[in-house]
Amino acid sequence: MRLSDLFVPTCTQMLGALSVWLAKALAQMSDKDAEALLSARLAPDMFPLSTQIRFACVQAQEAVSRLKGEAFPESLEELLNEGRNAAERPGSIADAQARIGETIELLDGLDPAQVDRDPERPIAHELPTGMVFDLTAKQYVRDWMLPQFYFHLMTAYAILRSEGVDLGKADYVAHMFAYLRPDTMPAE
């Protein structure tokens, strides 16, 4: 399986779901309450929803740059800084939707050949703490990028649920309905 086949549809589908969750929050709450969600956290030492959204987008965008062997674009650095500073400046739901849309647009416009050239090529992944992980491109996608992406995505989902947004598992895996065998949906 090509790396692009693994992470691009996954990120596109799940970021699309995240966008729907935010739209549902806006539909179910007053604008003020929905905007307040961006500062909500699962625990005091965890990042708020606004950061979780941005960091999910960061994981997808960072993977594109790393796998293409390119330096991070300024827009990715800005997104990282937004995420790091979101506790003080959470932005708005519209801002979050824009970041999701920009990330999906990047993924949709990606030429798979740009990221699939060598799944065994080395990637040195350095964290802000100074820790460095030496991985192959394949290991980076499988063992870092996708788990990190899902961590931030699932944390965003959990924050929304814990704050009273009416979401269910079908909202989390909405993309699966494309594969539903006809006439197998249970009657309500």
mmCIF file with all atom_site columns, C-alpha atoms in Angstrom:
data_model
loop_
_atom_site.group_PDB
_atom_site.id
_atom_site.type_symbol
_atom_site.label_atom_id
_atom_site.label_alt_id
_atom_site.label_comp_id
_atom_site.label_asym_id
_atom_site.label_entity_id
_atom_site.label_seq_id
_atom_site.pdbx_PDB_ins_code
_atom_site.Cartn_x
_atom_site.Cartn_y
_atom_site.Cartn_z
_atom_site.occupancy
_atom_site.B_iso_or_equiv
_atom_site.pdbx_formal_charge
_atom_site.auth_seq_id
_atom_site.auth_comp_id
_atom_site.auth_asym_id
_atom_site.auth_atom_id
_atom_site.pdbx_PDB_model_num
ATOM 1   C CA . MET A 1 1   ? 0.000   0.000  0.000  1.00 0.00 ? 1   MET A CA 1
ATOM 2   C CA . ARG A 1 2   ? 1.265   3.455  -0.872 1.00 0.00 ? 2   ARG A CA 1
ATOM 3   C CA . LEU A 1 3   ? 1.689   5.955  1.964  1.00 0.00 ? 3   LEU A CA 1
ATOM 4   C CA . SER A 1 4   ? -0.677  8.393  0.274  1.00 0.00 ? 4   SER A CA 1
ATOM 5   C CA . ASP A 1 5   ? -3.357  5.681  0.113  1.00 0.00 ? 5   ASP A CA 1
ATOM 6   C CA . LEU A 1 6   ? -3.002  5.222  3.845  1.00 0.00 ? 6   LEU A CA 1
ATOM 7   C CA . PHE A 1 7   ? -2.972  8.737  5.258  1.00 0.00 ? 7   PHE A CA 1
ATOM 8   C CA . VAL A 1 8   ? -4.607  11.039 2.696  1.00 0.00 ? 8   VAL A CA 1
ATOM 9   C CA . PRO A 1 9   ? -8.115  9.492  2.629  1.00 0.00 ? 9   PRO A CA 1
ATOM 10  C CA . THR A 1 10  ? -7.958  8.875  6.378  1.00 0.00 ? 10  THR A CA 1
ATOM 11  C CA . CYS A 1 11  ? -7.169  12.504 7.136  1.00 0.00 ? 11  CYS A CA 1
ATOM 12  C CA . THR A 1 12  ? -9.613  13.865 4.577  1.00 0.00 ? 12  THR A CA 1
ATOM 13  C CA . GLN A 1 13  ? -12.485 11.724 5.863  1.00 0.00 ? 13  GLN A CA 1
ATOM 14  C CA . MET A 1 14  ? -11.837 12.375 9.525  1.00 0.00 ? 14  MET A CA 1
ATOM 15  C CA . LEU A 1 15  ? -11.208 16.113 9.123  1.00 0.00 ? 15  LEU A CA 1
ATOM 16  C CA . GLY A 1 16  ? -14.490 16.235 7.214  1.00 0.00 ? 16  GLY A CA 1
ATOM 17  C CA . ALA A 1 17  ? -16.128 14.532 10.186 1.00 0.00 ? 17  ALA A CA 1
ATOM 18  C CA . LEU A 1 18  ? -14.529 17.052 12.562 1.00 0.00 ? 18  LEU A CA 1
ATOM 19  C CA . SER A 1 19  ? -15.997 19.849 10.476 1.00 0.00 ? 19  SER A CA 1
ATOM 20  C CA . VAL A 1 20  ? -19.450 18.267 10.781 1.00 0.00 ? 20  VAL A CA 1
ATOM 21  C CA . TRP A 1 21  ? -19.045 17.923 14.572 1.00 0.00 ? 21  TRP A CA 1
ATOM 22  C CA . LEU A 1 22  ? -18.307 21.634 14.842 1.00 0.00 ? 22  LEU A CA 1
ATOM 23  C CA . ALA A 1 23  ? -21.305 22.449 12.647 1.00 0.00 ? 23  ALA A CA 1
ATOM 24  C CA . LYS A 1 24  ? -23.478 20.292 14.905 1.00 0.00 ? 24  LYS A CA 1
ATOM 25  C CA . ALA A 1 25  ? -22.174 22.153 17.950 1.00 0.00 ? 25  ALA A CA 1
ATOM 26  C CA . LEU A 1 26  ? -23.172 25.454 16.346 1.00 0.00 ? 26  LEU A CA 1
ATOM 27  C CA . ALA A 1 27  ? -26.594 24.064 15.452 1.00 0.00 ? 27  ALA A CA 1
ATOM 28  C CA . GLN A 1 28  ? -27.229 22.700 18.952 1.00 0.00 ? 28  GLN A CA 1
ATOM 29  C CA . MET A 1 29  ? -25.981 25.624 21.044 1.00 0.00 ? 29  MET A CA 1
ATOM 30  C CA . SER A 1 30  ? -26.094 29.368 21.126 1.00 0.00 ? 30  SER A CA 1
ATOM 31  C CA . ASP A 1 31  ? -23.226 30.990 19.237 1.00 0.00 ? 31  ASP A CA 1
ATOM 32  C CA . LYS A 1 32  ? -21.717 32.120 22.539 1.00 0.00 ? 32  LYS A CA 1
ATOM 33  C CA . ASP A 1 33  ? -21.828 28.613 24.047 1.00 0.00 ? 33  ASP A CA 1
ATOM 34  C CA . ALA A 1 34  ? -20.469 27.038 20.858 1.00 0.00 ? 34  ALA A CA 1
ATOM 35  C CA . GLU A 1 35  ? -17.576 29.501 20.740 1.00 0.00 ? 35  GLU A CA 1
ATOM 36  C CA . ALA A 1 36  ? -16.865 28.802 24.438 1.00 0.00 ? 36  ALA A CA 1
ATOM 37  C CA . LEU A 1 37  ? -16.312 25.147 23.495 1.00 0.00 ? 37  LEU A CA 1
ATOM 38  C CA . LEU A 1 38  ? -12.997 26.141 21.932 1.00 0.00 ? 38  LEU A CA 1
ATOM 39  C CA . SER A 1 39  ? -11.559 26.739 25.413 1.00 0.00 ? 39  SER A CA 1
ATOM 40  C CA . ALA A 1 40  ? -12.926 23.489 26.875 1.00 0.00 ? 40  ALA A CA 1
ATOM 41  C CA . ARG A 1 41  ? -10.496 20.761 27.989 1.00 0.00 ? 41  ARG A CA 1
ATOM 42  C CA . LEU A 1 42  ? -10.816 17.180 29.179 1.00 0.00 ? 42  LEU A CA 1
ATOM 43  C CA . ALA A 1 43  ? -8.322  17.791 31.984 1.00 0.00 ? 43  ALA A CA 1
ATOM 44  C CA . PRO A 1 44  ? -6.572  20.896 33.306 1.00 0.00 ? 44  PRO A CA 1
ATOM 45  C CA . ASP A 1 45  ? -3.191  19.817 31.915 1.00 0.00 ? 45  ASP A CA 1
ATOM 46  C CA . MET A 1 46  ? -4.520  19.034 28.427 1.00 0.00 ? 46  MET A CA 1
ATOM 47  C CA . PHE A 1 47  ? -4.784  21.395 25.488 1.00 0.00 ? 47  PHE A CA 1
ATOM 48  C CA . PRO A 1 48  ? -8.198  22.947 24.748 1.00 0.00 ? 48  PRO A CA 1
ATOM 49  C CA . LEU A 1 49  ? -10.444 22.047 21.826 1.00 0.00 ? 49  LEU A CA 1
ATOM 50  C CA . SER A 1 50  ? -9.032  24.866 19.695 1.00 0.00 ? 50  SER A CA 1
ATOM 51  C CA . THR A 1 51  ? -5.551  23.350 19.985 1.00 0.00 ? 51  THR A CA 1
ATOM 52  C CA . GLN A 1 52  ? -6.776  19.798 19.348 1.00 0.00 ? 52  GLN A CA 1
ATOM 53  C CA . ILE A 1 53  ? -8.374  20.925 16.083 1.00 0.00 ? 53  ILE A CA 1
ATOM 54  C CA . ARG A 1 54  ? -5.270  22.774 14.946 1.00 0.00 ? 54  ARG A CA 1
ATOM 55  C CA . PHE A 1 55  ? -2.918  19.961 15.929 1.00 0.00 ? 55  PHE A CA 1
ATOM 56  C CA . ALA A 1 56  ? -5.010  17.406 13.995 1.00 0.00 ? 56  ALA A CA 1
ATOM 57  C CA . CYS A 1 57  ? -4.569  19.672 10.968 1.00 0.00 ? 57  CYS A CA 1
ATOM 58  C CA . VAL A 1 58  ? -0.860  20.059 11.761 1.00 0.00 ? 58  VAL A CA 1
ATOM 59  C CA . GLN A 1 59  ? -0.336  16.288 11.700 1.00 0.00 ? 59  GLN A CA 1
ATOM 60  C CA . ALA A 1 60  ? -1.791  16.009 8.194  1.00 0.00 ? 60  ALA A CA 1
ATOM 61  C CA . GLN A 1 61  ? 0.041   19.057 6.849  1.00 0.00 ? 61  GLN A CA 1
ATOM 62  C CA . GLU A 1 62  ? 3.328   18.140 8.501  1.00 0.00 ? 62  GLU A CA 1
ATOM 63  C CA . ALA A 1 63  ? 3.174   14.671 6.948  1.00 0.00 ? 63  ALA A CA 1
ATOM 64  C CA . VAL A 1 64  ? 2.871   16.188 3.491  1.00 0.00 ? 64  VAL A CA 1
ATOM 65  C CA . SER A 1 65  ? 5.968   18.347 4.006  1.00 0.00 ? 65  SER A CA 1
ATOM 66  C CA . ARG A 1 66  ? 8.020   15.594 5.634  1.00 0.00 ? 66  ARG A CA 1
ATOM 67  C CA . LEU A 1 67  ? 7.150   12.996 3.009  1.00 0.00 ? 67  LEU A CA 1
ATOM 68  C CA . LYS A 1 68  ? 7.877   15.441 0.183  1.00 0.00 ? 68  LYS A CA 1
ATOM 69  C CA . GLY A 1 69  ? 11.233  16.163 1.832  1.00 0.00 ? 69  GLY A CA 1
ATOM 70  C CA . GLU A 1 70  ? 10.454  19.875 2.036  1.00 0.00 ? 70  GLU A CA 1
ATOM 71  C CA . ALA A 1 71  ? 10.829  22.460 4.770  1.00 0.00 ? 71  ALA A CA 1
ATOM 72  C CA . PHE A 1 72  ? 7.626   23.375 6.549  1.00 0.00 ? 72  PHE A CA 1
ATOM 73  C CA . PRO A 1 73  ? 5.826   26.215 4.781  1.00 0.00 ? 73  PRO A CA 1
ATOM 74  C CA . GLU A 1 74  ? 5.174   29.412 6.699  1.00 0.00 ? 74  GLU A CA 1
ATOM 75  C CA . SER A 1 75  ? 1.463   28.544 6.870  1.00 0.00 ? 75  SER A CA 1
ATOM 76  C CA . LEU A 1 76  ? 2.274   25.352 8.809  1.00 0.00 ? 76  LEU A CA 1
ATOM 77  C CA . GLU A 1 77  ? 4.493   27.252 11.231 1.00 0.00 ? 77  GLU A CA 1
ATOM 78  C CA . GLU A 1 78  ? 1.628   29.727 11.749 1.00 0.00 ? 78  GLU A CA 1
ATOM 79  C CA . LEU A 1 79  ? -0.788  26.853 12.380 1.00 0.00 ? 79  LEU A CA 1
ATOM 80  C CA . LEU A 1 80  ? 1.598   25.328 14.930 1.00 0.00 ? 80  LEU A CA 1
ATOM 81  C CA . ASN A 1 81  ? 1.874   28.678 16.717 1.00 0.00 ? 81  ASN A CA 1
ATOM 82  C CA . GLU A 1 82  ? -1.908  29.120 16.667 1.00 0.00 ? 82  GLU A CA 1
ATOM 83  C CA . GLY A 1 83  ? -2.239  25.713 18.297 1.00 0.00 ? 83  GLY A CA 1
ATOM 84  C CA . ARG A 1 84  ? 0.387   26.420 20.919 1.00 0.00 ? 84  ARG A CA 1
ATOM 85  C CA . ASN A 1 85  ? -1.242  29.768 21.787 1.00 0.00 ? 85  ASN A CA 1
ATOM 86  C CA . ALA A 1 86  ? -4.868  28.687 21.484 1.00 0.00 ? 86  ALA A CA 1
ATOM 87  C CA . ALA A 1 87  ? -5.434  28.611 25.247 1.00 0.00 ? 87  ALA A CA 1
ATOM 88  C CA . GLU A 1 88  ? -5.006  32.400 25.279 1.00 0.00 ? 88  GLU A CA 1
ATOM 89  C CA . ARG A 1 89  ? -6.398  33.032 21.785 1.00 0.00 ? 89  ARG A CA 1
ATOM 90  C CA . PRO A 1 90  ? -8.798  30.211 20.876 1.00 0.00 ? 90  PRO A CA 1
ATOM 91  C CA . GLY A 1 91  ? -10.162 31.937 17.789 1.00 0.00 ? 91  GLY A CA 1
ATOM 92  C CA . SER A 1 92  ? -13.634 31.111 16.538 1.00 0.00 ? 92  SER A CA 1
ATOM 93  C CA . ILE A 1 93  ? -15.467 28.107 15.142 1.00 0.00 ? 93  ILE A CA 1
ATOM 94  C CA . ALA A 1 94  ? -15.177 29.824 11.747 1.00 0.00 ? 94  ALA A CA 1
ATOM 95  C CA . ASP A 1 95  ? -11.378 29.981 12.212 1.00 0.00 ? 95  ASP A CA 1
ATOM 96  C CA . ALA A 1 96  ? -11.297 26.282 13.097 1.00 0.00 ? 96  ALA A CA 1
ATOM 97  C CA . GLN A 1 97  ? -13.453 25.417 10.074 1.00 0.00 ? 97  GLN A CA 1
ATOM 98  C CA . ALA A 1 98  ? -11.095 27.444 7.873  1.00 0.00 ? 98  ALA A CA 1
ATOM 99  C CA . ARG A 1 99  ? -8.050  25.508 9.134  1.00 0.00 ? 99  ARG A CA 1
ATOM 100 C CA . ILE A 1 100 ? -9.838  22.218 8.498  1.00 0.00 ? 100 ILE A CA 1
ATOM 101 C CA . GLY A 1 101 ? -10.833 23.372 5.007  1.00 0.00 ? 101 GLY A CA 1
ATOM 102 C CA . GLU A 1 102 ? -7.282  24.489 4.187  1.00 0.00 ? 102 GLU A CA 1
ATOM 103 C CA . THR A 1 103 ? -5.921  21.124 5.279  1.00 0.00 ? 103 THR A CA 1
ATOM 104 C CA . ILE A 1 104 ? -8.460  19.158 3.247  1.00 0.00 ? 104 ILE A CA 1
ATOM 105 C CA . GLU A 1 105 ? -7.696  21.358 0.226  1.00 0.00 ? 105 GLU A CA 1
ATOM 106 C CA . LEU A 1 106 ? -3.968  20.630 0.620  1.00 0.00 ? 106 LEU A CA 1
ATOM 107 C CA . LEU A 1 107 ? -4.637  16.890 0.798  1.00 0.00 ? 107 LEU A CA 1
ATOM 108 C CA . ASP A 1 108 ? -7.059  16.934 -2.133 1.00 0.00 ? 108 ASP A CA 1
ATOM 109 C CA . GLY A 1 109 ? -4.488  18.723 -4.304 1.00 0.00 ? 109 GLY A CA 1
ATOM 110 C CA . LEU A 1 110 ? -1.617  16.424 -3.398 1.00 0.00 ? 110 LEU A CA 1
ATOM 111 C CA . ASP A 1 111 ? 0.161   14.502 -6.153 1.00 0.00 ? 111 ASP A CA 1
ATOM 112 C CA . PRO A 1 112 ? 0.665   11.038 -4.586 1.00 0.00 ? 112 PRO A CA 1
ATOM 113 C CA . ALA A 1 113 ? 3.994   10.625 -6.373 1.00 0.00 ? 113 ALA A CA 1
ATOM 114 C CA . GLN A 1 114 ? 5.370   13.493 -4.278 1.00 0.00 ? 114 GLN A CA 1
ATOM 115 C CA . VAL A 1 115 ? 4.955   11.560 -1.014 1.00 0.00 ? 115 VAL A CA 1
ATOM 116 C CA . ASP A 1 116 ? 5.186   7.942  -2.185 1.00 0.00 ? 116 ASP A CA 1
ATOM 117 C CA . ARG A 1 117 ? 8.672   8.079  -3.714 1.00 0.00 ? 117 ARG A CA 1
ATOM 118 C CA . ASP A 1 118 ? 10.487  6.014  -1.053 1.00 0.00 ? 118 ASP A CA 1
ATOM 119 C CA . PRO A 1 119 ? 8.665   4.564  1.971  1.00 0.00 ? 119 PRO A CA 1
ATOM 120 C CA . GLU A 1 120 ? 12.003  3.392  3.416  1.00 0.00 ? 120 GLU A CA 1
ATOM 121 C CA . ARG A 1 121 ? 13.742  6.774  3.291  1.00 0.00 ? 121 ARG A CA 1
ATOM 122 C CA . PRO A 1 122 ? 14.862  8.100  6.683  1.00 0.00 ? 122 PRO A CA 1
ATOM 123 C CA . ILE A 1 123 ? 12.933  10.793 8.510  1.00 0.00 ? 123 ILE A CA 1
ATOM 124 C CA . ALA A 1 124 ? 14.327  12.416 11.645 1.00 0.00 ? 124 ALA A CA 1
ATOM 125 C CA . HIS A 1 125 ? 11.375  13.680 13.650 1.00 0.00 ? 125 HIS A CA 1
ATOM 126 C CA . GLU A 1 126 ? 12.411  16.239 16.269 1.00 0.00 ? 126 GLU A CA 1
ATOM 127 C CA . LEU A 1 127 ? 10.029  17.352 19.000 1.00 0.00 ? 127 LEU A CA 1
ATOM 128 C CA . PRO A 1 128 ? 10.086  20.808 20.611 1.00 0.00 ? 128 PRO A CA 1
ATOM 129 C CA . THR A 1 129 ? 11.530  19.111 23.722 1.00 0.00 ? 129 THR A CA 1
ATOM 130 C CA . GLY A 1 130 ? 14.665  18.156 21.765 1.00 0.00 ? 130 GLY A CA 1
ATOM 131 C CA . MET A 1 131 ? 13.790  14.456 21.523 1.00 0.00 ? 131 MET A CA 1
ATOM 132 C CA . VAL A 1 132 ? 14.530  13.028 18.061 1.00 0.00 ? 132 VAL A CA 1
ATOM 133 C CA . PHE A 1 133 ? 12.957  9.915  16.567 1.00 0.00 ? 133 PHE A CA 1
ATOM 134 C CA . ASP A 1 134 ? 14.698  8.216  13.625 1.00 0.00 ? 134 ASP A CA 1
ATOM 135 C CA . LEU A 1 135 ? 12.108  6.525  11.448 1.00 0.00 ? 135 LEU A CA 1
ATOM 136 C CA . THR A 1 136 ? 11.517  5.446  7.889  1.00 0.00 ? 136 THR A CA 1
ATOM 137 C CA . ALA A 1 137 ? 8.796   7.306  5.996  1.00 0.00 ? 137 ALA A CA 1
ATOM 138 C CA . LYS A 1 138 ? 6.541   4.275  6.416  1.00 0.00 ? 138 LYS A CA 1
ATOM 139 C CA . GLN A 1 139 ? 7.200   4.103  10.160 1.00 0.00 ? 139 GLN A CA 1
ATOM 140 C CA . TYR A 1 140 ? 6.613   7.843  10.475 1.00 0.00 ? 140 TYR A CA 1
ATOM 141 C CA . VAL A 1 141 ? 3.136   7.568  8.929  1.00 0.00 ? 141 VAL A CA 1
ATOM 142 C CA . ARG A 1 142 ? 2.185   4.350  10.727 1.00 0.00 ? 142 ARG A CA 1
ATOM 143 C CA . ASP A 1 143 ? 3.746   4.908  14.150 1.00 0.00 ? 143 ASP A CA 1
ATOM 144 C CA . TRP A 1 144 ? 3.715   8.690  14.600 1.00 0.00 ? 144 TRP A CA 1
ATOM 145 C CA . MET A 1 145 ? 1.548   10.638 12.209 1.00 0.00 ? 145 MET A CA 1
ATOM 146 C CA . LEU A 1 146 ? -1.616  8.525  12.263 1.00 0.00 ? 146 LEU A CA 1
ATOM 147 C CA . PRO A 1 147 ? -1.611  7.888  16.052 1.00 0.00 ? 147 PRO A CA 1
ATOM 148 C CA . GLN A 1 148 ? -0.995  11.591 16.724 1.00 0.00 ? 148 GLN A CA 1
ATOM 149 C CA . PHE A 1 149 ? -3.680  12.603 14.238 1.00 0.00 ? 149 PHE A CA 1
ATOM 150 C CA . TYR A 1 150 ? -6.219  10.277 15.854 1.00 0.00 ? 150 TYR A CA 1
ATOM 151 C CA . PHE A 1 151 ? -5.198  11.363 19.354 1.00 0.00 ? 151 PHE A CA 1
ATOM 152 C CA . HIS A 1 152 ? -6.023  15.006 18.624 1.00 0.00 ? 152 HIS A CA 1
ATOM 153 C CA . LEU A 1 153 ? -9.129  14.102 16.634 1.00 0.00 ? 153 LEU A CA 1
ATOM 154 C CA . MET A 1 154 ? -10.487 11.763 19.319 1.00 0.00 ? 154 MET A CA 1
ATOM 155 C CA . THR A 1 155 ? -9.698  14.291 22.040 1.00 0.00 ? 155 THR A CA 1
ATOM 156 C CA . ALA A 1 156 ? -11.665 16.918 20.092 1.00 0.00 ? 156 ALA A CA 1
ATOM 157 C CA . TYR A 1 157 ? -14.585 14.473 19.820 1.00 0.00 ? 157 TYR A CA 1
ATOM 158 C CA . ALA A 1 158 ? -14.405 13.694 23.549 1.00 0.00 ? 158 ALA A CA 1
ATOM 159 C CA . ILE A 1 159 ? -14.351 17.388 24.476 1.00 0.00 ? 159 ILE A CA 1
ATOM 160 C CA . LEU A 1 160 ? -17.401 18.067 22.327 1.00 0.00 ? 160 LEU A CA 1
ATOM 161 C CA . ARG A 1 161 ? -19.264 15.097 23.845 1.00 0.00 ? 161 ARG A CA 1
ATOM 162 C CA . SER A 1 162 ? -18.272 16.030 27.395 1.00 0.00 ? 162 SER A CA 1
ATOM 163 C CA . GLU A 1 163 ? -19.558 19.563 26.785 1.00 0.00 ? 163 GLU A CA 1
ATOM 164 C CA . GLY A 1 164 ? -22.965 18.256 25.723 1.00 0.00 ? 164 GLY A CA 1
ATOM 165 C CA . VAL A 1 165 ? -22.776 18.201 21.929 1.00 0.00 ? 165 VAL A CA 1
ATOM 166 C CA . ASP A 1 166 ? -25.075 15.433 20.714 1.00 0.00 ? 166 ASP A CA 1
ATOM 167 C CA . LEU A 1 167 ? -22.696 13.212 18.759 1.00 0.00 ? 167 LEU A CA 1
ATOM 168 C CA . GLY A 1 168 ? -22.643 9.453  18.441 1.00 0.00 ? 168 GLY A CA 1
ATOM 169 C CA . LYS A 1 169 ? -20.435 6.782  16.979 1.00 0.00 ? 169 LYS A CA 1
ATOM 170 C CA . ALA A 1 170 ? -22.128 7.192  13.600 1.00 0.00 ? 170 ALA A CA 1
ATOM 171 C CA . ASP A 1 171 ? -20.817 10.773 13.586 1.00 0.00 ? 171 ASP A CA 1
ATOM 172 C CA . TYR A 1 172 ? -17.306 9.500  14.274 1.00 0.00 ? 172 TYR A CA 1
ATOM 173 C CA . VAL A 1 173 ? -17.335 6.919  11.481 1.00 0.00 ? 173 VAL A CA 1
ATOM 174 C CA . ALA A 1 174 ? -19.725 8.622  9.060  1.00 0.00 ? 174 ALA A CA 1
ATOM 175 C CA . HIS A 1 175 ? -17.395 7.735  6.168  1.00 0.00 ? 175 HIS A CA 1
ATOM 176 C CA . MET A 1 176 ? -18.247 4.055  6.699  1.00 0.00 ? 176 MET A CA 1
ATOM 177 C CA . PHE A 1 177 ? -21.764 4.539  5.373  1.00 0.00 ? 177 PHE A CA 1
ATOM 178 C CA . ALA A 1 178 ? -20.262 4.629  1.868  1.00 0.00 ? 178 ALA A CA 1
ATOM 179 C CA . TYR A 1 179 ? -19.522 0.916  2.371  1.00 0.00 ? 179 TYR A CA 1
ATOM 180 C CA . LEU A 1 180 ? -22.869 -0.055 3.906  1.00 0.00 ? 180 LEU A CA 1
ATOM 181 C CA . ARG A 1 181 ? -24.411 -3.063 2.229  1.00 0.00 ? 181 ARG A CA 1
ATOM 182 C CA . PRO A 1 182 ? -27.843 -2.127 0.876  1.00 0.00 ? 182 PRO A CA 1
ATOM 183 C CA . ASP A 1 183 ? -30.835 -3.104 2.988  1.00 0.00 ? 183 ASP A CA 1
ATOM 184 C CA . THR A 1 184 ? -28.771 -3.815 6.123  1.00 0.00 ? 184 THR A CA 1
ATOM 185 C CA . MET A 1 185 ? -29.463 -0.613 8.079  1.00 0.00 ? 185 MET A CA 1
ATOM 186 C CA . PRO A 1 186 ? -31.503 -1.503 11.169 1.00 0.00 ? 186 PRO A CA 1
ATOM 187 C CA . ALA A 1 187 ? -34.978 -0.027 11.337 1.00 0.00 ? 187 ALA A CA 1
ATOM 188 C CA . GLU A 1 188 ? -35.420 2.627  13.996 1.00 0.00 ? 188 GLU A CA 1
#
